[in-house]
Amino acid sequence: MKLLESLGPHLGRKPSWTDDCTTRDDCTFQQLAPYIGRIKTSIARNLIAHFTVPGDVLLDPFAGSGVIPFEAAMLGRRCVATDTNPYGVLLMRAKFSAPSSRDAALDQFAARWRNAQRRINRQDLRRVPSWVRRFFHPETLRNALALRDELVKRSDHFLLACLLGILHHQRPGFLSYPSSHLVPYLRDKLFPRSKFPQLYEERDVRSRMEAKIRRTYRRPPRSLAPALTYAVDARRLPPPPRINAIITSPPYMNELDYVRDNRLRLWFLGRTLPPITDLARHNREYHFQSLLRETFSRLADSLVAGASIVLVVGDTNRGSRRVDAAQTVRTLFQEDVFHSFVPRGEILDFIPDIRRSRRDLAGTKKETILVYEVSSSGRRRLNYA
């Protein structure tokens, strides 16, 4: 498949999205709540536009918060997406199930809020873990939990995602005491209660939710193609009969710890923390390779001739040992079972500090975008230089 100019005349040249890390042109549904390690929306849009056409069926087997499938649906591609992380699945489903307008969303919230007030007296904070209580004024927490229970009962993915999106931050417009926006930890040393008593007062949940809803509808989607979302391991996903493209960003070999990094939002989502959902901490290269092998073996028969397979993989730099995830993928796709996966090129994308969330700017520093095409003839694989 021929690449368009904005990716460069050949893969490997600096792509068009590397100069701009802002989100000012994003659909604001993509900003429902933070999700560490999510693919940049401009990268997703470029890849979708170049490797698919409207009406294609695009599959993302490691969808996370749904950046790729949502961008694809806005571009008129039919989508199938799956992930096992409950927080990611919630955000993905929230984007696709949002009310049709800001006013409709505010009306829906008003009804949910009235019902939630009947649940206030049922909130026994003694049953809430102490590490959760430390983040909130008791009355703020009581109201947030009552609203959470109502939204879960109604399967209201959109409003629940909005609630999780304002759960913690150091800004007054959020619900917690001063804390980080991503990995949750209190910033009570930076903002001591003695000097900033106003930051430790009760925070009104209702007004903050209404403000969040209004922000979310600043740039809503104009239209969406059909999408199917699944909370299931991609290795057990019943594949659709015809897939025109797979565009995905697989897990970074445990470089990110989604349970630890999202622990406060995950606790609110289930009133408990889920089991570990990441790859095994030991032999992570082996488990990463096994995950991809089993997933793509299952999907291979559904890929049409000429289908594109685009994988955005990050390097890992935790500790003294660096693992080259891109090389792991190259080696995997040289196996006989993937004889029809013909490599078409690569793009190297260095991640600016602004896109990395760890305080010491450690972790994944570059991504490699690997592009393959499905050959109907099973011709001999090309070798990398």
mmCIF file with all atom_site columns, C-alpha atoms in Angstrom, residues 20 56 76-77 87-88 96 227 243 259 268 314 321 329 332 344 356:
data_model
loop_
_atom_site.group_PDB
_atom_site.id
_atom_site.type_symbol
_atom_site.label_atom_id
_atom_site.label_alt_id
_atom_site.label_comp_id
_atom_site.label_asym_id
_atom_site.label_entity_id
_atom_site.label_seq_id
_atom_site.pdbx_PDB_ins_code
_atom_site.Cartn_x
_atom_site.Cartn_y
_atom_site.Cartn_z
_atom_site.occupancy
_atom_site.B_iso_or_equiv
_atom_site.pdbx_formal_charge
_atom_site.auth_seq_id
_atom_site.auth_comp_id
_atom_site.auth_asym_id
_atom_site.auth_atom_id
_atom_site.pdbx_PDB_model_num
ATOM 1  C CA . ASP A 1 20  ? 3.303   19.129  17.831 1.00 0.00 ? 20  ASP A CA 1
ATOM 2  C CA . ASP A 1 56  ? -12.962 -0.692  6.199  1.00 0.00 ? 56  ASP A CA 1
ATOM 3  C CA . GLY A 1 76  ? -15.784 6.426   8.942  1.00 0.00 ? 76  GLY A CA 1
ATOM 4  C CA . ARG A 1 77  ? -14.073 3.102   9.637  1.00 0.00 ? 77  ARG A CA 1
ATOM 5  C CA . TYR A 1 87  ? -10.575 1.384   33.392 1.00 0.00 ? 87  TYR A CA 1
ATOM 6  C CA . GLY A 1 88  ? -9.508  1.418   29.737 1.00 0.00 ? 88  GLY A CA 1
ATOM 7  C CA . PHE A 1 96  ? -19.096 5.521   22.101 1.00 0.00 ? 96  PHE A CA 1
ATOM 8  C CA . ALA A 1 227 ? -18.009 0.017   16.696 1.00 0.00 ? 227 ALA A CA 1
ATOM 9  C CA . ILE A 1 243 ? -10.443 -7.500  8.763  1.00 0.00 ? 243 ILE A CA 1
ATOM 10 C CA . VAL A 1 259 ? -3.111  -1.211  38.284 1.00 0.00 ? 259 VAL A CA 1
ATOM 11 C CA . PHE A 1 268 ? -13.662 3.754   42.483 1.00 0.00 ? 268 PHE A CA 1
ATOM 12 C CA . GLY A 1 314 ? 7.843   1.231   22.781 1.00 0.00 ? 314 GLY A CA 1
ATOM 13 C CA . ARG A 1 321 ? 18.406  -4.029  31.099 1.00 0.00 ? 321 ARG A CA 1
ATOM 14 C CA . VAL A 1 329 ? 8.112   -8.227  16.946 1.00 0.00 ? 329 VAL A CA 1
ATOM 15 C CA . LEU A 1 332 ? 8.150   -13.144 15.926 1.00 0.00 ? 332 LEU A CA 1
ATOM 16 C CA . ARG A 1 344 ? 6.735   -2.759  4.513  1.00 0.00 ? 344 ARG A CA 1
ATOM 17 C CA . ARG A 1 356 ? 6.190   10.973  29.569 1.00 0.00 ? 356 ARG A CA 1
#
